[in-house]
CSV table of C-alpha atoms in Angstrom, one decimal:
chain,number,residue,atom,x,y,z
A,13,UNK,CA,92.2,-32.9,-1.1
A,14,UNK,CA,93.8,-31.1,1.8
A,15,UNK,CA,93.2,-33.4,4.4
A,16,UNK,CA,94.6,-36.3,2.3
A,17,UNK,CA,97.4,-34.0,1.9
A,18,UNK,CA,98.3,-33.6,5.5
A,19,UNK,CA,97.6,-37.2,6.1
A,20,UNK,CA,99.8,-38.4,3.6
A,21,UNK,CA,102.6,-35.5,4.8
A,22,UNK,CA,102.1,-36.8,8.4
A,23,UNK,CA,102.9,-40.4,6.9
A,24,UNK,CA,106.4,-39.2,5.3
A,25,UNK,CA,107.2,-37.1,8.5
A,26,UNK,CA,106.1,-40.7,10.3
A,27,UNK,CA,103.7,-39.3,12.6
A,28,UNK,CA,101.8,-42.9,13.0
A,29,UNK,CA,100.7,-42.2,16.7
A,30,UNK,CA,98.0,-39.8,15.9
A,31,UNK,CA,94.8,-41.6,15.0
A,32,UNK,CA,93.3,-40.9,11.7
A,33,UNK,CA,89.9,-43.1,11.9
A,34,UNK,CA,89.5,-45.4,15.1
A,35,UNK,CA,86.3,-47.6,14.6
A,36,UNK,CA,84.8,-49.8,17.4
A,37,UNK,CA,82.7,-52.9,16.1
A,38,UNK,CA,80.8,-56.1,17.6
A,39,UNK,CA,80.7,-59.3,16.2
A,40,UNK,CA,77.6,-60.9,15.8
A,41,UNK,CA,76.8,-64.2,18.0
A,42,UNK,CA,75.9,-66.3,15.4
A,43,UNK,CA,78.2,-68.7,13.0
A,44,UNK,CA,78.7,-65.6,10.4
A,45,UNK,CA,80.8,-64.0,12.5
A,46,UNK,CA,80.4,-60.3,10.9
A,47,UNK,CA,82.0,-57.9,12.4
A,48,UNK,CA,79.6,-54.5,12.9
A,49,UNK,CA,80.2,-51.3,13.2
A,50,UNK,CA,78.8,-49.5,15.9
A,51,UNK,CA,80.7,-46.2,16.3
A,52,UNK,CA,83.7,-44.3,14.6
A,53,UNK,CA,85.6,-40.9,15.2
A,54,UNK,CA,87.6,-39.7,11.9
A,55,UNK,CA,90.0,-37.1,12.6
A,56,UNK,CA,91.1,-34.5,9.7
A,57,UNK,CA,94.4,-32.7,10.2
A,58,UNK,CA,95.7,-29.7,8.9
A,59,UNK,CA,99.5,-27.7,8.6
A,60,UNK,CA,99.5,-25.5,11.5
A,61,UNK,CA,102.1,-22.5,11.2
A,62,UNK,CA,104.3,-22.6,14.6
A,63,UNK,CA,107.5,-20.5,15.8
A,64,UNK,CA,108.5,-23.3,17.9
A,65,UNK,CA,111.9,-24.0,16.0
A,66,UNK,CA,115.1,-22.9,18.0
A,67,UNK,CA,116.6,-20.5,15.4
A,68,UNK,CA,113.6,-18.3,14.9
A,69,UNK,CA,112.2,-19.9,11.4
A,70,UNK,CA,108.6,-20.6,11.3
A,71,UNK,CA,107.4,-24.4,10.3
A,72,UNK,CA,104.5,-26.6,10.0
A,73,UNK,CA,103.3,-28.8,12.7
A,74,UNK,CA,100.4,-31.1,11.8
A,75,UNK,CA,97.1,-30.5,14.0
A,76,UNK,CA,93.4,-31.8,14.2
A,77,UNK,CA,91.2,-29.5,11.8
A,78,UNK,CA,87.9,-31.3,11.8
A,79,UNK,CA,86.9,-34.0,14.1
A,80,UNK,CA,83.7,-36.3,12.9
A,81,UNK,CA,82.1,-39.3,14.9
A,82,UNK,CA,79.7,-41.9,13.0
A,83,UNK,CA,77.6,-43.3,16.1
A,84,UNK,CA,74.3,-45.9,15.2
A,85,UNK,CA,72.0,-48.0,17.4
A,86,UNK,CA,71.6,-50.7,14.5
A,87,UNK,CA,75.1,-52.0,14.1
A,88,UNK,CA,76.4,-51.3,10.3
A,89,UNK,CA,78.2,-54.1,8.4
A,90,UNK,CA,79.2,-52.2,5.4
A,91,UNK,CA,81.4,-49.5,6.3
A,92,UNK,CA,83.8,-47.4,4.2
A,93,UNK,CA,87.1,-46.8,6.1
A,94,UNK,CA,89.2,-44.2,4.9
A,95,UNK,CA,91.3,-45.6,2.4
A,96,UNK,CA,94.9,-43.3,1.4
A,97,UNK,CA,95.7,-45.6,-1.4
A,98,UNK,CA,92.7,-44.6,-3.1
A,99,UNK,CA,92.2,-40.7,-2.4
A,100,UNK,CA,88.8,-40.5,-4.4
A,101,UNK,CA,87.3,-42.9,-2.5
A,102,UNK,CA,86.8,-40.3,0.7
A,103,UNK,CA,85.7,-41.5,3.6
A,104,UNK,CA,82.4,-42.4,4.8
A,105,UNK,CA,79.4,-40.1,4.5
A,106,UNK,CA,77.2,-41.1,7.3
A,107,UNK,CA,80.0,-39.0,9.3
A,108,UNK,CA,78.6,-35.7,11.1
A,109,UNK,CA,80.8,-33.2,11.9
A,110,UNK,CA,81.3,-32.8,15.6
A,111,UNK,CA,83.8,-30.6,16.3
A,112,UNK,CA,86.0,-27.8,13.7
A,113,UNK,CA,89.3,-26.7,15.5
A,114,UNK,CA,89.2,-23.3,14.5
A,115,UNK,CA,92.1,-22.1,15.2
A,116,UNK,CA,95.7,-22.1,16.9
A,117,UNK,CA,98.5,-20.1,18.3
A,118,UNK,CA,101.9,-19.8,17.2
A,119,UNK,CA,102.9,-22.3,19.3
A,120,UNK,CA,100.8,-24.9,18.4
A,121,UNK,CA,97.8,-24.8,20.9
A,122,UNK,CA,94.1,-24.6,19.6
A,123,UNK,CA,92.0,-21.2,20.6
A,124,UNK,CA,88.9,-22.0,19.5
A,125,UNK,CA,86.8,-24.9,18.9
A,126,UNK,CA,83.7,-25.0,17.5
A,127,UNK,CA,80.6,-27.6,17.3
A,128,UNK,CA,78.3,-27.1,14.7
A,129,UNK,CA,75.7,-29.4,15.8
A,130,UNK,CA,74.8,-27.2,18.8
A,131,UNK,CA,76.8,-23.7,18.3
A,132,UNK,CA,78.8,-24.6,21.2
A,133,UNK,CA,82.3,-22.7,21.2
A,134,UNK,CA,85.0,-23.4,23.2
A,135,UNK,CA,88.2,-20.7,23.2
A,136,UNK,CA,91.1,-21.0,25.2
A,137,UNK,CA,94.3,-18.7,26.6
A,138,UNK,CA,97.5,-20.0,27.1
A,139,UNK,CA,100.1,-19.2,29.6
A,140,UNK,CA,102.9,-20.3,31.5
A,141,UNK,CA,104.9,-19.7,28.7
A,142,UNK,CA,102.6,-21.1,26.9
A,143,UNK,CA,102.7,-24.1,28.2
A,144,UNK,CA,99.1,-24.8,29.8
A,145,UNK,CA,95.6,-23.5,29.4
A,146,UNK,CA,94.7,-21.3,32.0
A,147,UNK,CA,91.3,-19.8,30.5
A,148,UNK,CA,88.4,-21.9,28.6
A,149,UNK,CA,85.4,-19.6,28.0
A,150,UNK,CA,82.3,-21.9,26.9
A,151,UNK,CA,79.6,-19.9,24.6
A,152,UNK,CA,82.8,-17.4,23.5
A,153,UNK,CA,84.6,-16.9,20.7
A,154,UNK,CA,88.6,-15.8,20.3
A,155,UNK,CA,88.0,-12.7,19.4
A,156,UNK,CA,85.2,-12.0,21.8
A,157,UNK,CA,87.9,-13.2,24.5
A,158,UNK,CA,90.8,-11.1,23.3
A,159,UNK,CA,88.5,-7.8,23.3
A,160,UNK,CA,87.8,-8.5,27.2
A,161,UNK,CA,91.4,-8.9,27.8
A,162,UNK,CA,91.9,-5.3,25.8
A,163,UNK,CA,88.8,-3.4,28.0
A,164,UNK,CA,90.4,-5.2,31.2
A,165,UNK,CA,93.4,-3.4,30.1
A,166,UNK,CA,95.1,-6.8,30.0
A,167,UNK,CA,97.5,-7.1,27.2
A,168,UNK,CA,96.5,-11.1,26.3
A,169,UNK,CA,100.6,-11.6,25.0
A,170,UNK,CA,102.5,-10.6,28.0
A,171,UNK,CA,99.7,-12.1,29.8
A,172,UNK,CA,100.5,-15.7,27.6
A,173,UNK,CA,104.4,-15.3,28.2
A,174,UNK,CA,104.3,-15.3,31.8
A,175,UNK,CA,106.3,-18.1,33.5
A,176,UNK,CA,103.9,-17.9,36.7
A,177,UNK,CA,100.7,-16.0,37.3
A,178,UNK,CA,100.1,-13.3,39.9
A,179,UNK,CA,97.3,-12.3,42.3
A,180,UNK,CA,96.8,-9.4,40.3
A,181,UNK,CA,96.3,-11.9,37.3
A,182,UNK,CA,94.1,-14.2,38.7
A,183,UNK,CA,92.3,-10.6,39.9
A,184,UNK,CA,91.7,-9.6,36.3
A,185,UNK,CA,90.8,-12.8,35.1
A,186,UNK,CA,87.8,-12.3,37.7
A,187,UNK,CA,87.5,-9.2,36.1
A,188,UNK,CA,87.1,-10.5,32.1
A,189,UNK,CA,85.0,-13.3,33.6
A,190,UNK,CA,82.5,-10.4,34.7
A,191,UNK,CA,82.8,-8.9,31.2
A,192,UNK,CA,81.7,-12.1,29.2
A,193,UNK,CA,77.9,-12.6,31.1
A,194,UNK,CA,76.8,-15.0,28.4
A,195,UNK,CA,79.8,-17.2,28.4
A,196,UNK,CA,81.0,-19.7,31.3
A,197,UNK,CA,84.7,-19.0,31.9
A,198,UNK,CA,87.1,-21.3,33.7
A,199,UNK,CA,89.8,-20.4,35.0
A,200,UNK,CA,92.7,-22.6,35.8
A,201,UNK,CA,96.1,-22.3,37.6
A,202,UNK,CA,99.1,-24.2,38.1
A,203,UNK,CA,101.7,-25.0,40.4
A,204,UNK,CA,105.4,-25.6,39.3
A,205,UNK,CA,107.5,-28.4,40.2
A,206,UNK,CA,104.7,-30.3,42.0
């Protein structure tokens, strides 16, 4: 499967600080000792394609590509954990999906995020070299985003190189806000060196 893939490629590449399954039990009170589970988050990850090497060449970094929580009020004491020595065995299928990262830029940094358990969409722009997020439209997708930055007259890739932003930025970002009425647009900025 693909996500075993990128698991197991993460492992070679020794990316062990980026949490695959993280499960949180309780032990029960009584001379049994069982451990329960009574919550898990399973992360999936996939190749991302990036331009982030020095001499120009593209390459793969590993990011999350599905995000799934297990959550119960009555404590579980059988609970399959992902197991990578045995790839058939999956992982376990009272998971619901809780959030899908959609998609990422060319440096690395997701776009979009989706949740399919209440629509919810998140997308993002970068800037400051792309360095931080400096937009998060809720109830928005990419593309819906990148068309208001084209009717503003904004072109969104000069706007994601810039080292600082402007007035006149922070003015048009006013102005795309006013564009997406069925979205809730944040806008953030930053101060260097401080």
């Amino acid at each position: 499967t693909d996500w075993l893939n990128s698991i197991l490629a993460m492992k070679r590449l020794n990316m062990i600080e980026y949490p695959v399954e993280v499960i949180k039990t309780v032990q029960s009170q009584d001379a049994s000792a069982i451990e329960y589970v009574v919550e898990s988050k399973l992360t999936l990850y996939k190749p991302v394609t990036t331009n982030l090497n020095s001499n120009g060449s593209n390459y793969n970094l590993y990011k999350p590509d599905k995000e799934y929580i297990y959550t119960s009020r009555t404590p579980k004491s059988s609970f399959n954990e992902v197991n990578l020595s045995s790839p058939t065995s999956g992982y376990y299928s009272g998971y619901y999906l809780n959030n899908s990262f959609d998609y990422y830029d060319l440096f690395g940094n997701v776009v979009q995020i989706s949740n399919p358990n209440n629509s919810l969409i998140k997308s993002y722009v970068w800037s400051y070299q792309y360095q931080y997020p400096v937009v998060e439209a809720i109830n928005c997708t990419r593309s819906q985003l990148e068309s208001a930055f084209t009717t503003n007259g904004v072109n969104l890739n000069d706007f994601e190189k810039r080292s600082l932003l402007s007035n006149e930025d922070i003015t048009n970002l006013l102005k795309i806000n006013s564009t997406l009425p069925s979205s809730l647009m944040k806008i953030y900025t930053y101060k260097p060196l401080i």
